[in-house]
Coordinates of C-alpha atoms in Angstrom, one line a residue:
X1 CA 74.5 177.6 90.6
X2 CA 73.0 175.7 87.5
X3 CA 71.5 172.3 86.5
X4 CA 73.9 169.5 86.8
X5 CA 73.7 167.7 83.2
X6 CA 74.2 164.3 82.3
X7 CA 76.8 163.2 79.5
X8 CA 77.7 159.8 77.8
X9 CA 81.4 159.5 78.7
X10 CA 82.1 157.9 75.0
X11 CA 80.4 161.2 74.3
X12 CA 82.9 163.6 75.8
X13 CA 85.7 161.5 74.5
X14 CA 84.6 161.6 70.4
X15 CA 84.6 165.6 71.3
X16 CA 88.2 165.9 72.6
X17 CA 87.0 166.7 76.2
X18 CA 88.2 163.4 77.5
X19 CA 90.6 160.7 77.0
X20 CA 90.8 156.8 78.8
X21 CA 93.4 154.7 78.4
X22 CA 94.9 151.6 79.8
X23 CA 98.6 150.5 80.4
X24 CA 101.9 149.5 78.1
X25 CA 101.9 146.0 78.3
X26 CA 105.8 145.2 79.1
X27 CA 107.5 142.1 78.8
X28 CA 109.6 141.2 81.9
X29 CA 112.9 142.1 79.2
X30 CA 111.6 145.6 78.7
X31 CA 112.3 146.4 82.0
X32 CA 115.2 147.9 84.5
X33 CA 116.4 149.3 87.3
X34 CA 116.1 153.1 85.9
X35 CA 113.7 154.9 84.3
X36 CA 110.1 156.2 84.5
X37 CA 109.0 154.0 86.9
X38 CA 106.6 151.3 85.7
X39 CA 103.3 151.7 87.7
X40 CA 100.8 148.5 88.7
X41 CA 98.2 149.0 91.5
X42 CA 100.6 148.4 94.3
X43 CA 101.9 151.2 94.0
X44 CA 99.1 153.3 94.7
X45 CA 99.3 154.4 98.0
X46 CA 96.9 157.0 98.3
X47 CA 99.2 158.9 95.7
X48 CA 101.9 157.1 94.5
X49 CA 104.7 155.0 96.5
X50 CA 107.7 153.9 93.9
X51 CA 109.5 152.6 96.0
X52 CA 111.4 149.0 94.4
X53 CA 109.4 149.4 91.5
X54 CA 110.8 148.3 88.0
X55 CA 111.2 151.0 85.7
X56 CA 110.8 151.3 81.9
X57 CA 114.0 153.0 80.2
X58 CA 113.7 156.5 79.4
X59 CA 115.2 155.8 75.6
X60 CA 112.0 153.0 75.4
X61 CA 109.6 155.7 75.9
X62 CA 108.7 156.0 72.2
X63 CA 106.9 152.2 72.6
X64 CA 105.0 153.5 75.3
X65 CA 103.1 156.4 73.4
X66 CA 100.7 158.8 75.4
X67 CA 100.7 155.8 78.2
X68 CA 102.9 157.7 80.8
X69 CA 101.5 159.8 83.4
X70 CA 100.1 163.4 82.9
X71 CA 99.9 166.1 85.7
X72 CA 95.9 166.4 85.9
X73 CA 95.4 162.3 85.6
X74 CA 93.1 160.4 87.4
X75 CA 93.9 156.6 88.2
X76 CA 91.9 154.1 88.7
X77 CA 93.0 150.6 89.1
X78 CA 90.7 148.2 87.0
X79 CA 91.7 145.0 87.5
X80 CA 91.9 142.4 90.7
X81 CA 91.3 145.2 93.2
X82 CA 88.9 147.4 91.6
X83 CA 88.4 150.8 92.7
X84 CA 91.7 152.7 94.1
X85 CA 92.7 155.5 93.1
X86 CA 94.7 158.7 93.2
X87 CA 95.6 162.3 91.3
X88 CA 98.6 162.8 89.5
X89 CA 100.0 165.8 90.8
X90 CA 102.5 168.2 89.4
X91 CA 104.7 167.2 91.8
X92 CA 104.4 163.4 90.9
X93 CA 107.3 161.7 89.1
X94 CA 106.3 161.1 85.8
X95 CA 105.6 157.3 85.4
X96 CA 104.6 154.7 82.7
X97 CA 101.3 152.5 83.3
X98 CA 101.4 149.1 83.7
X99 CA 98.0 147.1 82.6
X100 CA 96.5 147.1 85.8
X101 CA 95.9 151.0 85.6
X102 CA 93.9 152.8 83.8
X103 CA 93.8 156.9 83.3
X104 CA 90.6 159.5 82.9
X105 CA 92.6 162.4 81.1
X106 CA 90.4 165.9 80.9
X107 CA 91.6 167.7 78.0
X108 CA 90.0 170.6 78.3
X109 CA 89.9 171.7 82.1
X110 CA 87.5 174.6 81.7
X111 CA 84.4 171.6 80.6
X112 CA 85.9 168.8 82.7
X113 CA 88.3 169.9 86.1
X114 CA 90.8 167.1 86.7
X115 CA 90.2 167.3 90.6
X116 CA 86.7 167.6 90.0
X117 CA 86.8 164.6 87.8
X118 CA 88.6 162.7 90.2
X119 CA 86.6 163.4 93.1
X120 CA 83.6 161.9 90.5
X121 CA 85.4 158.6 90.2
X122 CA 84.9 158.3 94.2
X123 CA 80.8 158.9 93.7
X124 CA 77.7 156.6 93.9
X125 CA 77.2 157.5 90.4
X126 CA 80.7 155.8 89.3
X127 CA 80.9 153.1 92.2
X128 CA 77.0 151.9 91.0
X129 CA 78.3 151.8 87.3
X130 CA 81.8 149.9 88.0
X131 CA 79.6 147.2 90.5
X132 CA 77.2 146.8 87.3
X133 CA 80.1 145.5 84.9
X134 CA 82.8 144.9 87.1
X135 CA 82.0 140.6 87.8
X136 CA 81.3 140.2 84.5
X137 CA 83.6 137.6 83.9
X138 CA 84.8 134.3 85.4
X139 CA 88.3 135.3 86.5
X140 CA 89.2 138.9 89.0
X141 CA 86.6 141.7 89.2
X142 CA 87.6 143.5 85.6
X143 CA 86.4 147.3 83.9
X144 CA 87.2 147.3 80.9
X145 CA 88.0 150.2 78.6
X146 CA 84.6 149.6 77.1
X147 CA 83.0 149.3 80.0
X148 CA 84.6 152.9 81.3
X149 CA 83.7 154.4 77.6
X150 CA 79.7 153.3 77.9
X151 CA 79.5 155.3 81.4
X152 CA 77.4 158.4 82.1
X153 CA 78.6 161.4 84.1
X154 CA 76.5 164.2 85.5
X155 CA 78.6 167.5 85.1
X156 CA 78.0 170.8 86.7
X157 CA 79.1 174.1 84.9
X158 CA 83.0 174.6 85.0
X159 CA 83.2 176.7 87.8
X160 CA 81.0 175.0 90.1
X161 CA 83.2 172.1 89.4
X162 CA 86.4 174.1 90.5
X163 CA 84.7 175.3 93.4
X164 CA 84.0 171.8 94.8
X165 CA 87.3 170.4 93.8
X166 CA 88.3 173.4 95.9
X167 CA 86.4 172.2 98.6
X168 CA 87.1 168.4 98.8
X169 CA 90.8 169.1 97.7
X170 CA 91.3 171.5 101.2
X171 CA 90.2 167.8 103.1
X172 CA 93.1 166.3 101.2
X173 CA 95.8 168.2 101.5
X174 CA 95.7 168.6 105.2
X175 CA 95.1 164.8 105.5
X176 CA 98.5 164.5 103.1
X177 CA 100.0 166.6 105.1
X178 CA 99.6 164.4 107.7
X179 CA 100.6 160.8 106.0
X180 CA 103.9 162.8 105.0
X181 CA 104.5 164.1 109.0
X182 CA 103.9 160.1 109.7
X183 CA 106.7 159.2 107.4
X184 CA 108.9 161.5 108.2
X185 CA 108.7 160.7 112.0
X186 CA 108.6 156.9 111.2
X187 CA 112.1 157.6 109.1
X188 CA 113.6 159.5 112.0
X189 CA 112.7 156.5 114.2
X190 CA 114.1 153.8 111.4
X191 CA 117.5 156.5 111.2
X192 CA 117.8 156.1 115.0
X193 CA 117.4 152.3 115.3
X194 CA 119.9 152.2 112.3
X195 CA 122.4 154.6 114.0
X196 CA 122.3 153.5 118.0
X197 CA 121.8 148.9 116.7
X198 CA 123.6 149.0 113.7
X199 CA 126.6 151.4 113.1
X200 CA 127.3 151.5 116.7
X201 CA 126.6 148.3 117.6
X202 CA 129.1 147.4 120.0
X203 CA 131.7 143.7 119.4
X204 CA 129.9 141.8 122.8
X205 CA 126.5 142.2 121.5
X206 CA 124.8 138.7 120.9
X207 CA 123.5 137.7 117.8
X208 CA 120.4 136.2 118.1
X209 CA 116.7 135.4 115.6
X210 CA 113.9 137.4 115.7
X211 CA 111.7 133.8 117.5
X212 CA 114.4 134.6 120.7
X213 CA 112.7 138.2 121.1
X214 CA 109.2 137.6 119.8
X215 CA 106.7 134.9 119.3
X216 CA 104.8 134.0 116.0
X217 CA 101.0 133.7 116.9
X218 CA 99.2 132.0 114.8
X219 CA 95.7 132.3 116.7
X220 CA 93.4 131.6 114.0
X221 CA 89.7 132.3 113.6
X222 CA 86.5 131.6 111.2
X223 CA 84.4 135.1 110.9
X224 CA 81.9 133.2 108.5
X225 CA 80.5 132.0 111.8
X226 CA 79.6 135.2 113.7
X227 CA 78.2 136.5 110.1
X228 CA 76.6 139.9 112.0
X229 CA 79.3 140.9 113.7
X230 CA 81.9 143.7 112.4
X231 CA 85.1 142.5 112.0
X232 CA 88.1 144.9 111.7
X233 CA 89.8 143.5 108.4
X234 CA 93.7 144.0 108.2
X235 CA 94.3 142.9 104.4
X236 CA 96.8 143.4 102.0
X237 CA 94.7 146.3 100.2
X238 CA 93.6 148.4 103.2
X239 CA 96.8 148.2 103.9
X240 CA 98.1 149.5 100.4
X241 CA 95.1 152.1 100.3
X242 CA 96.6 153.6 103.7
X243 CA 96.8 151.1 106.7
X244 CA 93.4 151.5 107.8
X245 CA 91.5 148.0 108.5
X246 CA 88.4 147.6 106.7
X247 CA 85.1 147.1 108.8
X248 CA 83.5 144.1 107.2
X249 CA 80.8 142.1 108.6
X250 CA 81.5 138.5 109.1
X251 CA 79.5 136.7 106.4
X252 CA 81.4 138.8 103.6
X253 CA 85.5 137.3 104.9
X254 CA 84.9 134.2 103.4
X255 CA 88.1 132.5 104.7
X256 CA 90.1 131.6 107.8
X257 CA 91.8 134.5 109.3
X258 CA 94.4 135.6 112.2
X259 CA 93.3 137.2 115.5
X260 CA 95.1 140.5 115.7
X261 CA 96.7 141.3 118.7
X262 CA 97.8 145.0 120.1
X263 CA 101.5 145.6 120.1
X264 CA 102.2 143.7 117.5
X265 CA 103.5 143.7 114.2
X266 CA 102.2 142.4 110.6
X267 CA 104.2 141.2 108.5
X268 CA 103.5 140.4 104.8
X269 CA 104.9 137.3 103.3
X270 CA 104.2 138.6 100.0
X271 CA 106.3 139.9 97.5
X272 CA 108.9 140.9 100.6
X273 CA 110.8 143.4 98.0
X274 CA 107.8 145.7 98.4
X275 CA 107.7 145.3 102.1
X276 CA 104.1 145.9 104.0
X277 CA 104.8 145.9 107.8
X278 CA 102.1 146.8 109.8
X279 CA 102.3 148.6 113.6
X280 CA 99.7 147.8 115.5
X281 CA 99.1 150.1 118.6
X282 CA 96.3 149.6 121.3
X283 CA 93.6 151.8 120.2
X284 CA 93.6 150.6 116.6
X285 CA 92.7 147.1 117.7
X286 CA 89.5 145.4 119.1
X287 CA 88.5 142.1 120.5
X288 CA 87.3 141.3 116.3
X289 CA 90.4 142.5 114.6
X290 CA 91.4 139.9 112.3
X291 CA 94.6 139.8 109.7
X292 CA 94.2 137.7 106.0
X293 CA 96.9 135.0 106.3
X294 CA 99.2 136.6 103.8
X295 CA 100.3 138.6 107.4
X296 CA 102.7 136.8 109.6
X297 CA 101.8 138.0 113.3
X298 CA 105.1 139.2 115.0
X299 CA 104.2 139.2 119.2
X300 CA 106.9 141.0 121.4
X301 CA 107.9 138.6 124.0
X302 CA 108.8 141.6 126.2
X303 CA 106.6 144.7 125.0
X304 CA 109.9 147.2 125.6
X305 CA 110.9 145.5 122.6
X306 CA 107.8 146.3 120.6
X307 CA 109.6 149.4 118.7
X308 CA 112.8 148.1 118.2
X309 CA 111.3 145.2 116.2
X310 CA 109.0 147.2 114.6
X311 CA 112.0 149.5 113.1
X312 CA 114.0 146.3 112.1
X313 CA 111.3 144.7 110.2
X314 CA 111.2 147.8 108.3
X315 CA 115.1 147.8 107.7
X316 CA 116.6 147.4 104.5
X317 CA 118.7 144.4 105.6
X318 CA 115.8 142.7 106.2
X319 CA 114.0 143.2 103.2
X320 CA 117.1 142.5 100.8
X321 CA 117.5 139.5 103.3
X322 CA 114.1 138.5 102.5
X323 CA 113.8 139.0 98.3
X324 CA 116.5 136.5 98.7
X325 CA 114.7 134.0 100.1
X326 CA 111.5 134.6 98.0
X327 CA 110.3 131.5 95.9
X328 CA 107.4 131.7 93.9
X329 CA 106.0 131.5 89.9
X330 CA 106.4 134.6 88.9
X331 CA 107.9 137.9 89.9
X332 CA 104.6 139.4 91.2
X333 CA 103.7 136.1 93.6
X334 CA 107.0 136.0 95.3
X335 CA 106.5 134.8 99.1
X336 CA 109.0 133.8 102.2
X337 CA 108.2 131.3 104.8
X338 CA 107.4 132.2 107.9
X339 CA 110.8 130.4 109.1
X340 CA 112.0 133.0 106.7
X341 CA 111.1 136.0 109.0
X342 CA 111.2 134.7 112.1
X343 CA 114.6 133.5 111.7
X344 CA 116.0 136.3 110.7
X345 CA 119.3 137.4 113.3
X346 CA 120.5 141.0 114.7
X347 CA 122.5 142.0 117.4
X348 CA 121.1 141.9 121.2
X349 CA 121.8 145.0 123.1
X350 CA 121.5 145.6 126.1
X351 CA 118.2 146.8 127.9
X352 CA 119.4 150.4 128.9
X353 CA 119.7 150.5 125.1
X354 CA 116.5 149.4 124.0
X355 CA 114.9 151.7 126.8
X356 CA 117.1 154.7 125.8
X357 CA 115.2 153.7 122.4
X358 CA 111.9 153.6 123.8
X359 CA 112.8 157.1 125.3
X360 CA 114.0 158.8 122.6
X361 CA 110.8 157.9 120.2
X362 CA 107.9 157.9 122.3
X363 CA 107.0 161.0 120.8
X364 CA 107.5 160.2 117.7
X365 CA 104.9 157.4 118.2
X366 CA 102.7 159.4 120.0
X367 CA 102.3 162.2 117.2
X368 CA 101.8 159.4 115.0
X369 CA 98.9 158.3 116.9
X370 CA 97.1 161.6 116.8
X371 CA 97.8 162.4 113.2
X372 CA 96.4 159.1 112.8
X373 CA 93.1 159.8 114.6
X374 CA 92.8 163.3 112.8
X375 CA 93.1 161.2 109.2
X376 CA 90.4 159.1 110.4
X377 CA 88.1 162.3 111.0
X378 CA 89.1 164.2 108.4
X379 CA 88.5 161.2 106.2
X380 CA 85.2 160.8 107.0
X381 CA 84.1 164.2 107.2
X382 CA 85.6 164.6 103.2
X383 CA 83.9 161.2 102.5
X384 CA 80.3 162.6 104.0
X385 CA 80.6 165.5 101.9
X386 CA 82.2 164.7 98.9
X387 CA 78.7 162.1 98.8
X388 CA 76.3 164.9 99.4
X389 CA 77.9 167.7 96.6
X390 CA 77.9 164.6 94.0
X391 CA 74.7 163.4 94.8
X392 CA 72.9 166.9 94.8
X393 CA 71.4 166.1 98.3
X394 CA 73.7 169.5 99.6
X395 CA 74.4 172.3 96.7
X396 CA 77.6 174.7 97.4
X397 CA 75.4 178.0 98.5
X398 CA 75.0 175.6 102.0
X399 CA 78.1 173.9 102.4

């Protein structure tokens, strides 16, 4: 294999290699219900998740100019939360970028592979060049354009670039494999609870709220005062970037959080028309699991109801139920109260019921469980690698 080489990146762009660009800056008016959809960093999901995003009109498009997605794309979001990102697939809907996205676009994928490039963006090399620029400024971490542009990127020859795109790429597809098994078996479980608790939900059943079946716990706790210890972080990005809590030590959470409890559910109070509700099994919690406050803490009072409530959180009554009651400044603040949630009603049935439920998904669950440990490892083991290839510390001929 030959020499890696070093490139400016405003470099490969004057020479038509490669392309950066930001998003269409839409007014709320531009918008609709169908469309492209209209892409902002929540919706990046490792890959993409569209789901109740506003979309830009199809017959707008010419306003948007070469500002909609490509297959071959890499996105990176640039502002707030730096530093997510995903592949624009074949597969992938075609979408328009919203300013809080930007795209690295190889034009040439003989110099510059589009999986290898991508894979780059999730090296020291970039990570040590966004941390450099990316607090520049008074307000949210922010890479700009310019900053992108002035970057250098070590390149290996084409097909040593395909070959380890080839390599990292075989981590991913088997770990997306396994994220769309977890939906699916989630959806079968949601199509149950909606079959056997709502369309045959029998006349006596009671009506009751959400508080008469489980508790809100609001057990809060400082980790700014055991600085060295490793808290488990349950935010609202690790949740967005694939539900998996962030180890952080305690001096870097700089605010009050909630203690998270096993069997349990969290449930965001932000923006409830892009609903984040969090399962919380045994062995993904420890004693220093803690939750950011944007999370309301949903506590079976009887664990046989644990996935019954689970599955109604996640119902689409709830969350139309909930963008209803949402109050906030602007469409991308919008927050209920916790009396919100926790007074939300359904029908009681009977116990039999709920542990015919139980029953019926505890497979379901457990396969869930396991593809979720196999993500964690697989994760890792692409992570590990993907480090050594880009840093030249392991060269293909011994992987």
């Amino acid at each position: 294999m030959g020499e890696w080489k070093e490139f400016e990146v405003s470099a490969l762009c004057r020479s038509g290699l490669l392309v950066i660009g930001d998003g269409y800056r839409a007014k709320n008016s531009e918008l609709s219900a169908t469309g492209f959809p209209f892409a902002r960093a929540g919706n990046i999901d490792r890959g993409f998740n569209f789901t109740d995003a506003d979309c830009f009109p199809i017959e707008n498009l010419e306003r948007v100019g070469e500002k909609t997605s490509r297959p071959g794309d890499t996105v990176f979001t640039s502002k707030g939360t730096v530093g997510r990102f995903a592949f624009v697939r074949s597969s992938t809907p075609q979408f328009v970028y919203s300013p809080q996205l930007c795209y690295w676009r190889s034009l040439n994928s003989d110099e510059i592979d589009p999986r290898f490039l991508f894979y780059w963006m999730q090296s020291r090399e970039f990570f040590a060049q966004v941390e450099a620029v990316k607090g520049q400024t008074d307000m949210a971490d922010y890479v700009s354009l310019s900053d992108q542009r002035q970057m250098i990127i070590t390149l290996p020859e084409g097909p040593e670039q395909k070959e380890i795109a080839s390599i990292l790429s075989s981590f991913d597809d088997k770990i997306d494999l396994l994220y769309r098994q977890n939906k699916t078996l989630e959806a079968l479980a949601e199509t149950l609870f909606r079959q056997w608790f709502v369309e045959e939900a029998e006349d006596g059943w009671e009506e009751i709220t959400l508080s008469t079946i489980a508790d809100h716990v609001k057990s809060s706790i400082n980790p700014a005062k055991n600085p060295h210890t490793t808290f488990y972080h349950y935010s609202l990005p690790a949740f967005d970037e694939g539900q998996e809590p962030k180890k952080e030590l305690g001096s870097e959470i700089l605010s009050n959080k909630y203690l998270v409890l096993p069997k349990s559910v969290l449930m965001s109070k932000l923006n409830p028309r892009i609903p984040r509700i969090w399962r919380i099994d045994n062995e993904l919690v420890s004693e220093f699991s803690v939750a950011s406050t944007e999370f309301q803490v949903v506590k079976p009072k009887d664990e046989s109801w644990y996935g019954v409530i689970y599955c109604f959180l996640k119902s689409s009554k709830v969350s139309q139920e909930l963008s209803n009651s949402a109050g906030g400044t602007s469409g991308s603040h919008q927050r209920v109260s916790p009396d919100d949630i926790f007074s939300l009603t359904l029908l009681r049935p009977p116990d039999d019921k709920v542990n015919g439920f139980n029953f019926a998904t505890d497979d379901f669950w457990k396969k869930i469980t396991r593809n979720k440990t196999e993500i964690r490892t697989l994760t890792r083991l692409r992570d590990t690698i993907l480090s050594k290839l880009m840093s030249g510390e392991v060269r293909l001929n011994t992987v």
